[in-house]
Structure formats: structure tokens, C-alpha cells
Short mmCIF file of C-alpha atoms in Angstrom, two decimals:
data_model
loop_
_atom_site.label_atom_id
_atom_site.label_comp_id
_atom_site.label_asym_id
_atom_site.label_seq_id
_atom_site.Cartn_x
_atom_site.Cartn_y
_atom_site.Cartn_z
CA ASN D 1 -0.22 0.00 0.02
CA ALA D 2 1.11 3.64 -1.01
CA GLY D 3 -0.98 4.67 2.18
CA VAL D 4 -1.37 9.05 1.23
CA THR D 5 0.21 10.15 -1.69
CA GLN D 6 0.30 13.94 -2.03
CA THR D 7 1.99 15.81 -5.67
CA PRO D 8 3.58 17.76 -6.21
CA LYS D 9 6.34 18.10 -3.19
CA PHE D 10 7.29 21.91 -3.95
CA GLN D 11 5.48 24.19 -5.89
CA VAL D 12 6.09 28.47 -6.62
CA LEU D 13 3.29 29.75 -7.66
CA LYS D 14 3.19 33.81 -8.56
CA THR D 15 -0.12 35.99 -7.19
CA GLY D 16 -3.18 35.53 -9.57
CA GLN D 17 -2.42 31.94 -10.51
CA SER D 18 -4.20 28.73 -10.13
CA MET D 19 -3.57 25.25 -9.59
CA THR D 20 -4.31 21.99 -8.15
CA LEU D 21 -3.05 20.04 -5.52
CA GLN D 22 -3.41 16.23 -5.94
CA CYS D 23 -4.02 13.61 -3.09
CA ALA D 24 -4.79 9.90 -3.54
CA GLN D 25 -4.98 7.07 -0.84
CA ASP D 26 -5.37 3.46 -1.51
CA MET D 27 -6.89 2.49 2.46
CA ASN D 28 -10.54 2.55 1.00
CA HIS D 29 -11.19 5.33 3.89
CA GLU D 30 -14.04 7.04 3.52
CA TYR D 31 -12.96 10.53 5.34
CA MET D 32 -10.45 12.60 3.45
CA SER D 33 -9.40 16.19 4.40
CA TRP D 34 -6.93 19.43 3.64
CA TYR D 35 -4.76 20.94 6.22
CA ARG D 36 -2.47 23.79 6.12
CA GLN D 37 0.29 24.11 8.34
CA ASP D 38 1.59 27.85 9.26
CA PRO D 39 4.59 28.49 11.83
CA GLY D 40 3.62 28.61 15.38
CA MET D 41 0.00 27.55 14.21
CA GLY D 42 -0.05 24.01 14.18
CA LEU D 43 -2.82 22.40 11.54
CA ARG D 44 -5.93 23.70 10.11
CA LEU D 45 -8.54 22.27 8.65
CA ILE D 46 -9.32 23.69 5.29
CA HIS D 47 -11.98 21.05 3.72
CA TYR D 48 -12.91 17.57 4.35
CA SER D 49 -15.23 14.72 2.84
CA VAL D 50 -16.86 11.96 4.27
CA GLY D 51 -17.29 10.19 1.44
CA ALA D 52 -17.44 10.49 -3.08
CA GLY D 53 -19.69 13.24 -3.84
CA ILE D 54 -19.56 15.24 -0.14
CA THR D 55 -17.50 17.73 0.68
CA ASP D 56 -17.49 20.33 3.80
CA GLN D 57 -15.78 23.49 4.69
CA GLY D 58 -13.57 23.10 7.71
CA GLU D 59 -11.92 25.76 9.75
CA VAL D 60 -10.06 27.96 7.12
CA PRO D 61 -11.73 27.33 3.17
CA ASN D 62 -11.78 30.62 1.46
CA GLY D 63 -9.37 30.82 -1.73
CA TYR D 64 -9.63 27.17 -2.04
CA ASN D 65 -12.25 23.91 -3.59
CA VAL D 66 -12.38 20.90 -3.62
CA SER D 67 -14.50 18.13 -4.80
CA ARG D 68 -14.63 14.31 -4.03
CA SER D 69 -15.49 12.22 -7.47
CA THR D 70 -13.52 9.23 -6.02
CA THR D 71 -12.95 7.46 -2.78
CA GLU D 72 -9.44 7.61 -3.83
CA ASP D 73 -8.71 10.89 -4.63
CA PHE D 74 -9.16 14.30 -2.84
CA PRO D 75 -7.60 17.41 -4.92
CA LEU D 76 -7.31 21.00 -3.60
CA ARG D 77 -7.76 23.69 -5.91
CA LEU D 78 -6.22 26.90 -5.23
CA LEU D 79 -8.71 29.67 -7.53
CA SER D 80 -6.11 32.68 -7.50
CA ALA D 81 -3.15 32.43 -5.49
CA ALA D 82 -2.63 34.79 -2.86
CA PRO D 83 0.97 35.53 -1.04
CA SER D 84 -1.35 34.88 2.20
CA GLN D 85 -1.73 31.04 0.63
CA THR D 86 2.34 30.10 1.36
CA SER D 87 2.22 27.21 3.71
CA VAL D 88 2.86 23.81 3.72
CA TYR D 89 -0.29 21.61 2.87
CA PHE D 90 -1.44 17.80 4.37
CA CYS D 91 -3.65 15.87 3.19
CA ALA D 92 -4.82 13.15 5.26
CA SER D 93 -7.35 10.29 5.62
CA SER D 94 -8.91 7.87 7.95
CA TYR D 95 -12.15 5.70 8.62
CA TRP D 96 -15.19 7.45 9.08
CA ASP D 97 -15.77 5.30 12.30
CA PRO D 98 -15.10 7.96 15.36
CA ALA D 99 -13.52 4.83 16.86
CA TYR D 100 -11.04 4.22 14.36
CA ASN D 101 -10.11 7.77 13.07
CA GLU D 102 -6.65 7.72 13.39
CA GLN D 103 -5.66 10.10 10.57
CA PHE D 104 -2.81 9.08 7.83
CA PHE D 105 -0.87 11.82 6.58
CA GLY D 106 0.72 12.49 3.45
CA PRO D 107 4.42 13.79 2.89
CA GLY D 108 2.86 17.39 2.45
CA THR D 109 3.46 20.12 -0.33
CA ARG D 110 5.22 23.28 0.06
CA LEU D 111 3.69 26.25 -1.69
CA THR D 112 5.10 29.65 -2.22
CA VAL D 113 3.24 31.93 -3.56
CA LEU D 114 5.37 35.43 -4.70
CA GLU B 1 -15.47 28.53 19.05
CA ASP B 2 -13.31 25.39 18.98
CA LYS B 3 -9.89 25.74 20.38
CA VAL B 4 -7.25 23.33 21.69
CA VAL B 5 -4.04 24.75 23.73
CA GLN B 6 -0.81 22.88 24.08
CA SER B 7 1.83 23.73 26.64
CA PRO B 8 4.43 24.81 26.86
CA LEU B 9 5.09 25.54 23.68
CA SER B 10 8.89 24.43 23.52
CA LEU B 11 10.74 22.45 25.75
CA VAL B 12 14.40 21.44 25.90
CA VAL B 13 15.60 18.88 27.99
CA HIS B 14 18.64 16.10 28.98
CA GLU B 15 18.49 12.63 27.59
CA GLY B 16 17.06 10.25 30.51
CA ASP B 17 14.61 13.04 31.60
CA THR B 18 11.00 12.41 31.75
CA VAL B 19 8.46 15.33 30.22
CA THR B 20 4.71 15.85 30.55
CA LEU B 21 3.32 17.86 27.47
CA ASN B 22 -0.42 18.96 27.97
CA CYS B 23 -3.20 19.72 26.01
CA SER B 24 -6.26 21.88 26.98
CA TYR B 25 -9.00 21.69 25.14
CA GLU B 26 -13.06 23.51 24.66
CA VAL B 27 -15.33 22.03 22.01
CA THR B 28 -18.79 21.69 21.50
CA ASN B 29 -19.25 18.06 20.76
CA PHE B 30 -16.36 16.12 21.68
CA ARG B 31 -15.57 12.66 20.34
CA SER B 32 -11.62 11.95 20.62
CA LEU B 33 -8.46 13.16 21.41
CA LEU B 34 -5.52 12.33 19.41
CA TRP B 35 -1.78 12.52 19.80
CA TYR B 36 0.63 12.92 16.70
CA LYS B 37 4.18 12.92 16.54
CA GLN B 38 5.69 15.28 14.10
CA GLU B 39 9.52 15.46 12.78
CA LYS B 40 10.45 16.50 9.52
CA LYS B 41 7.57 15.62 7.52
CA ALA B 42 4.29 14.30 8.02
CA PRO B 43 2.32 14.01 11.55
CA THR B 44 2.39 10.22 12.44
CA PHE B 45 0.29 8.41 15.03
CA LEU B 46 0.87 8.26 18.84
CA PHE B 47 -2.57 7.50 21.01
CA MET B 48 -6.27 8.14 20.62
CA LEU B 49 -8.43 8.71 23.63
CA THR B 50 -11.70 8.81 23.82
CA SER B 51 -12.50 7.64 27.79
CA SER B 52 -11.59 9.40 30.96
CA GLY B 53 -8.85 7.89 33.46
CA ILE B 54 -7.93 5.54 30.93
CA GLU B 55 -4.06 5.62 30.48
CA LYS B 56 -2.90 4.51 26.96
CA LYS B 57 0.93 3.27 26.88
CA SER B 58 3.16 2.84 24.46
CA GLY B 59 6.86 2.19 25.50
CA ARG B 60 8.11 4.94 27.23
CA LEU B 61 5.13 6.88 25.92
CA SER B 62 1.75 7.43 27.81
CA SER B 63 -1.13 9.46 27.85
CA ILE B 64 -4.66 9.84 29.65
CA LEU B 65 -7.61 12.03 28.97
CA ASP B 66 -9.74 14.00 31.83
CA LYS B 67 -12.97 14.72 30.45
CA LYS B 68 -14.19 16.57 33.27
CA GLU B 69 -11.46 19.05 33.17
CA LEU B 70 -10.90 18.97 29.60
CA PHE B 71 -7.51 18.59 28.80
CA SER B 72 -4.57 15.30 27.99
CA ILE B 73 -1.44 14.76 29.07
CA LEU B 74 1.43 12.99 27.18
CA ASN B 75 4.19 11.56 29.25
CA ILE B 76 7.61 10.32 27.83
CA THR B 77 10.26 8.40 30.27
CA ALA B 78 13.51 8.31 29.95
CA THR B 79 13.90 10.46 26.98
CA GLN B 80 16.10 9.64 23.95
CA THR B 81 17.45 11.93 21.32
CA GLY B 82 15.00 10.66 18.75
CA ASP B 83 11.91 12.04 20.78
CA SER B 84 12.75 14.95 19.34
CA ALA B 85 9.68 16.38 17.43
CA VAL B 86 7.03 18.34 17.59
CA TYR B 87 4.25 16.65 19.64
CA LEU B 88 0.36 17.78 18.02
CA CYS B 89 -3.02 17.69 20.31
CA ALA B 90 -5.71 17.49 18.17
CA VAL B 91 -9.69 17.02 18.84
CA ASP B 92 -12.42 15.71 17.26
CA ALA B 93 -14.73 18.44 17.59
CA HIS B 94 -17.51 17.02 15.48
CA ASN B 95 -17.88 14.84 12.53
CA ASN B 96 -14.24 13.92 12.31
CA ASP B 97 -13.51 17.93 12.13
CA MET B 98 -10.04 17.56 13.61
CA ARG B 99 -8.96 20.66 15.63
CA PHE B 100 -5.43 20.90 16.23
CA GLY B 101 -3.32 22.74 19.19
CA ALA B 102 -0.14 24.68 18.05
CA GLY B 103 2.19 21.63 19.18
CA THR B 104 5.03 21.59 21.81
CA ARG B 105 8.64 21.53 20.15
CA LEU B 106 10.67 19.32 22.31
CA THR B 107 14.37 18.91 21.92
CA VAL B 108 16.10 16.10 24.04
CA LYS B 109 19.87 16.83 23.98
CA PRO B 110 22.20 14.18 24.37
#
């Protein structure tokens, strides 16, 4: 099993550009989520999904879109990048069952917006 | 507003010391509290706690939850340099909506 994979590992954008961060998991997890991690602020939830076709907003959703067309994939789209979106982005997945909701994290994408 | 507060923010100890990391929370619909260790890259899972007073142990690490006082502690005994990392506390506030604390950066010196 590959677990949770993310691409790209690094990305530099100019202000106003758009891009998609890819996330895939092969553990048949219902729940997938995107976080951003900024220095001194821990991880903040951007969007999450409890299954194909279902997404919801987390703590900091503005400027980001998601979709979940399959169980395996959960891409994160930046519509018009801003310097405030410079961060490390982590994708995570878990079972939906609260007794087994240990989250498995991808390796992260370091994004810089100039 | 849901929040998770960890203390201390950073800690420097010497090998062999015992450390206690703290996590307090205020959330509307508590389901579970999780501890993660983050070294250079992605967080890795340590413990999940759902019931008060039941200690979870894994080697030199242990953790306990107090749902009445709304906090958890993570203990590490006989620390080693490999324990150096950021330790993150997260609370499942509702429907897997995880709220993370800012983390405690632990440095263990030889």
C-alpha cells in the first residue's frame, strides 16, 4: 500500500495563478481532509469529505475548492493564489468510524506564492 | 469557538529526563482526542483517547484524558534524542472535524 500520496512536493506560484494539489489514498478510507500548517499555528482544517460526492468546509476554507468524485482522490484547488496561501499543505485520510479515526497523513506540499 | 491549547510551546531536556506535555480543549461536541508526533515531515499517530481516566501506553510514552477538566497529558519517560519532535494534540470536534493545537516542540539533548 502506498498510503496517502501527494503531488507535487514543492510548488512556486505567482500571485493570481491557479493550481491543483493532488491527493490520493489506497486504504479505502471514507474520510479525507486538507490541512495547512503555518509556523506556530499547528494544522488548520481547510476542507474535508466524508465520502464520494460529499464535501464540507473546515476552519479556513476561503480561497480553496475541493471535489470528491472517487473514494481515492481528493484534489485541492487554489483559485487565485495569494501570498497568504504560502504554507505547507497536508492531505489526510481515515475511516469514518469514530473508534478508528486515526488520520494518516501524506508527505506534504510546500507552496510558495510570490 | 472550538479551541485546543498546548503547553509548553517548547521544551528542552536532557536524555533520560521525563517530560509531561499538556493539551487543554474547549469544543462543542467532543468525540476523541489524538496525539501525533511530527518530525521533519508528516505527523504520525501516537494515541487516541475517548474515555476519561484510562491510560494508553506505548513503550516509554503514555497518555491520559480528563473529560471533566477538559485536558490530556502526554508523558515521555527516559527521553532519547530520537524523541525530539513537535508533538501535536488534536480534538475530533464533530464529524471528524479535527482541531489541532499549535504543538509542543521537544528538544532532547544528549
